[in-house]
Amino acid sequence: MDYSPKTSTLTHLECPECRREFDADVLQSICHRCNSPLLARYDLDAVSQYLTPGDVHTRPPGLWRWSEILPLRQLGCKVTLGEGDTPIFSLPRLGKYVGISNLFVKDESRNPTGTFKARGLSVAVSRALELGVNTFVIPTAGNAGAALAAYAARAGCRAHVFMPRQSDRSNQAEVRLAGANLVLVEGSISEAAIEARSAAAAHSDSDKQDINSNWFDMSTFKEPYRLEGKKTMGLEIAECFGWQLPDVIVYPTGGGTGLVGMWKAFGELFAMGWINERFPRMVAVQTEACPPIVRAFQENRDRVNIHQDAQTIANGLRVPEPFADRLILDTIYASQGYALAVSDEQIKQASKQLAQLEGILAAFEGAATLAALMLLRDQGRVKDKDKVLLMNTGSGLKTIL
Amino acid sequence: MDYSPKTSTLTHLECPECRREFDADVLQSICHRCNSPLLARYDLDAVSQYLTPGDVHTRPPGLWRWSEILPLRQLGCKVTLGEGDTPIFSLPRLGKYVGISNLFVKDESRNPTGTFKARGLSVAVSRALELGVNTFVIPTAGNAGAALAAYAARAGCRAHVFMPRQSDRSNQAEVRLAGANLVLVEGSISEAAIEARSAAAAHSDSDKQDINSNWFDMSTFKEPYRLEGKKTMGLEIAECFGWQLPDVIVYPTGGGTGLVGMWKAFGELFAMGWINERFPRMVAVQTEACPPIVRAFQENRDRVNIHQDAQTIANGLRVPEPFADRLILDTIYASQGYALAVSDEQIKQASKQLAQLEGILAAFEGAATLAALMLLRDQGRVKDKDKVLLMNTGSGLKTIL
C-alpha cells in the first residue's frame, strides 16, 4: 500500500496473547477472551521504504513528529499542548558519585502538566475523538488524571476523574482548575477503578457492546493508544543517542505503560532497520510499599499477585495490580533486565541528591530510579562503563509543598 | 574576523545611555556613570555571512543552538538543564472567546524549574563560570532564585538567595532542596536587593573593584548575560513563525528582562537579514498593586517613580522599581506598544479560562497576559485579525496549592 508522508500506517490491533486481530478503526478496549491489552500494529515495511531519520528530525518538535507510527489518521485532529521532545542530558557529578561514567536522565517533567502522562493522553484523546468519543472517564493514581483533564479541556470534552483521596493535592487541584469532574475515592487506584467502572456503566448506552460509548474508559492499557503516546519516549531516546541505545534504562513502574511502550518502540525501530539488535536492559523500579512486579520477578512468574495496598510518597507507584503485568514482566525478561524495590527513605535521599548535585527537581517516582541505581551499582548489576539512562517521569513541583 | 561555527561572536559590552564600550572578557556589572545595564554586542555582519536559519534549526534542541549570538566562548563550559525551545501553539477556543482569530501562546512553563527564568540563569551562570566566578548572590521575587539555585547546583557552585518572606513557598522549597542558602526578607524584591548587596559587600574582596569577586551579583540587569538568555525567546518566536513576527506580543513585566531581551533579539535578527522590519507591538502587563511601568507609560515618562510596594498573587510582578526602566519603556515606545495593569481578580479569572478552555496550567504572571488581552480587545487596541502571542512565563504548579 502507498502512504503519503505523515500519514499513519496503522493496520490493526492485536492481542499479544492469542494473536487475534481487531479492527483499529472502531473503538476498542481490550481482548476480552484473554483479558489482555491490545497492541497497535503498523505497516513498518512500508514506513521503512519511504521514511528516513532525517525526515523525522527536521519536522517541528514534539511527539507528533512520529505520525507514521502513531494511530491518528487525520493529523489535523491532534489534541496537542506541545508534548514530547523532552531533553536528555548527562549527569556528570551524580555519575561520579554513583560510580557510573555515562549516566543520563530523560527529563519528562518538561511535558504539559509536568509529567510523562501527557504523552499517552495526547495520543489517546486525539484518537478517541477521531473515533467519535467526547466524554472520558479515568481511574488514576493522580498524574494521569491531571493530564486527561488538561487534554479534555483543550479538546472541549468532558472528563470524569476518579482519584484516591490520598493522592497528591496538586493533581486534585489541577483536575478542578481544568473544569473536569473530580471524584475522590478511599483506597488506591484499584478502588478508583472499581468506582469508575461502576459510574461509567451507569452512564453507558446498553445498545452498544464493549465500549462505554458515553463515558469512554481511559484506564491504563484498557484502550490501545496511551501506550502509543508513551512509546515516543523510546523513539526519542533512540534518536537522541544517535540510534545506539543505552545499555540500561531505569524506569519507575506503576502501570508500566512507559516500560512496555519504550520496548515496543525499540522493536518497531528495529523492524524499520533504524537500530541494531543491541537493546537495553530494562529495569523496573517499585517501592517497598507496593512491589507486585518485583515479587513476580523474584519468583520468575509472568503474572502478579495482587499486592496489599500500602502508602508511599511516590503515588504513581501505588498500583497494587497492574493490568499489563504480563507485558511488563515479558519486557523485563526479554531484555535481561531486572526489577527491584526501594524505600521511601531512599527515594527522599535520592531526590535531594538529584537537586543538590545536578539541579534537577524530580518527582519522587523519578528519584526512585536513582535510589535503585545505587543499589544496582552496589550489587554489581550495573557496571561503571554501562551507559545508563534514568527516566525522571515528572516534576518535583507536584509534591514540593 | 573569521569565526568557526558555533563560536560566540561577542565583541564587547555597551552602555545604551552613553554608548561607552566595555571589555566583555572580564567580569562586568553595569555602567556606573549612567547607572545603566550593559548590553552584549556581537559581530552580526560576520554571523550573517556564514550562518543560516537551516544551520540553527538542525542543531540539537535548546537555547544553546544560538551560540554564535550568545556570550559563551567555550561551549563546553555551558551549564544546561535542557532549557529553551519551549512550544508555541495556537489557542483556537480561547481566541474565539476573546475575539482574536490568530491567538498563540509560548509556554515557558516547560523550562527547567518551571519558568522562563531558567534561560537567563543558564546563560549567566555559564558565562560567569567561564570568567572565574564560583559563588553567586541574587535578590529575587521567587522564580529567579529557584532557577539560580538549580543552575548553581548543576555547576557545583554556591548560591545565596534573598527572597521576600511572602514569595511563593514552592520557590523557597526549591532553593532549599537544591542546597542553596535561602535568606527570607521582609518586604519586596527591593528590600531583598538591599540585604543581598549588604551581605555581598561583607564577603567581597576589597582589592578588586566593581565586582563582588566572592559573591557575584546576579540581580536582574546588574550583569549583562541573563538578558542574553532571555533574548532566545525572541529568536525562537521568529523561527517558529517562519521569520514573520506576530503583530502583538503580550508580556508580564516585572524586571522586564524578557521584554527587552525579545526586542534585542529582533534587532539582531534584522541586522543579520533574517527578518524584515515588521516588528511586533510589545505590550507590558503589570498588576494594579504594582504598576510602575504602566504609570510611567501613561505619563509618557522614560523613568519610573518608585511604586509603593503592595501585595499581588503574581509575585513575579511585584517589582516596585525595575532597574532597567529606561530599556523597558524604550521598547514599548519604539514598538508602538502599550502598558496596562490588571487586577488579581482578573488574573484569577484568566487562569481558570486558560485551564478550562485550553488545558493550560499557567502561572499567575502568564494568566495576566490573557486578562490584559481581554481589556485591549474591549478597548479596540488589538483587532480580530491581529496575530497575537501571549507569553506564559511559568507553571501554575508553583502556586496551585
CSV table of N, CA and C in Angstrom, one decimal, chain B residues 161-165 167 172 176 182-186 195:
chain,number,residue,atom,x,y,z
B,161,VAL,N,20.5,33.2,48.1
B,161,VAL,CA,19.2,33.7,47.5
B,161,VAL,C,18.5,34.5,48.5
B,162,PHE,N,18.2,35.7,48.2
B,162,PHE,CA,17.5,36.7,49.1
B,162,PHE,C,16.1,36.8,48.5
B,163,MET,N,15.1,36.4,49.2
B,163,MET,CA,13.7,36.3,48.7
B,163,MET,C,12.7,36.9,49.7
B,164,PRO,N,11.7,37.6,49.3
B,164,PRO,CA,10.6,38.0,50.2
B,164,PRO,C,10.0,36.9,51.0
B,165,ARG,N,9.8,37.1,52.2
B,165,ARG,CA,9.1,36.0,53.0
B,165,ARG,C,7.7,35.7,52.4
B,167,SER,N,7.0,35.5,49.3
B,167,SER,CA,7.1,34.8,47.9
B,167,SER,C,6.5,33.4,48.0
B,172,GLN,N,10.7,28.8,47.6
B,172,GLN,CA,11.5,28.7,48.8
B,172,GLN,C,12.0,27.2,49.0
B,176,ARG,N,15.9,25.6,48.9
B,176,ARG,CA,16.4,24.7,50.0
B,176,ARG,C,16.8,23.3,49.5
B,182,LEU,N,19.2,30.1,51.6
B,182,LEU,CA,18.0,30.9,51.4
B,182,LEU,C,17.9,31.9,52.6
B,183,VAL,N,17.8,33.2,52.2
B,183,VAL,CA,17.6,34.2,53.2
B,183,VAL,C,16.2,34.9,53.0
B,184,LEU,N,15.3,34.8,53.9
B,184,LEU,CA,14.0,35.4,53.7
B,184,LEU,C,14.0,36.8,54.3
B,185,VAL,N,13.4,37.7,53.5
B,185,VAL,CA,13.4,39.1,53.8
B,185,VAL,C,12.0,39.7,53.9
B,186,GLU,N,11.9,40.6,54.9
B,186,GLU,CA,10.6,41.4,54.9
B,186,GLU,C,10.5,42.4,53.8
B,195,GLU,N,19.4,43.9,51.2
B,195,GLU,CA,20.1,43.0,52.1
B,195,GLU,C,21.1,42.1,51.3
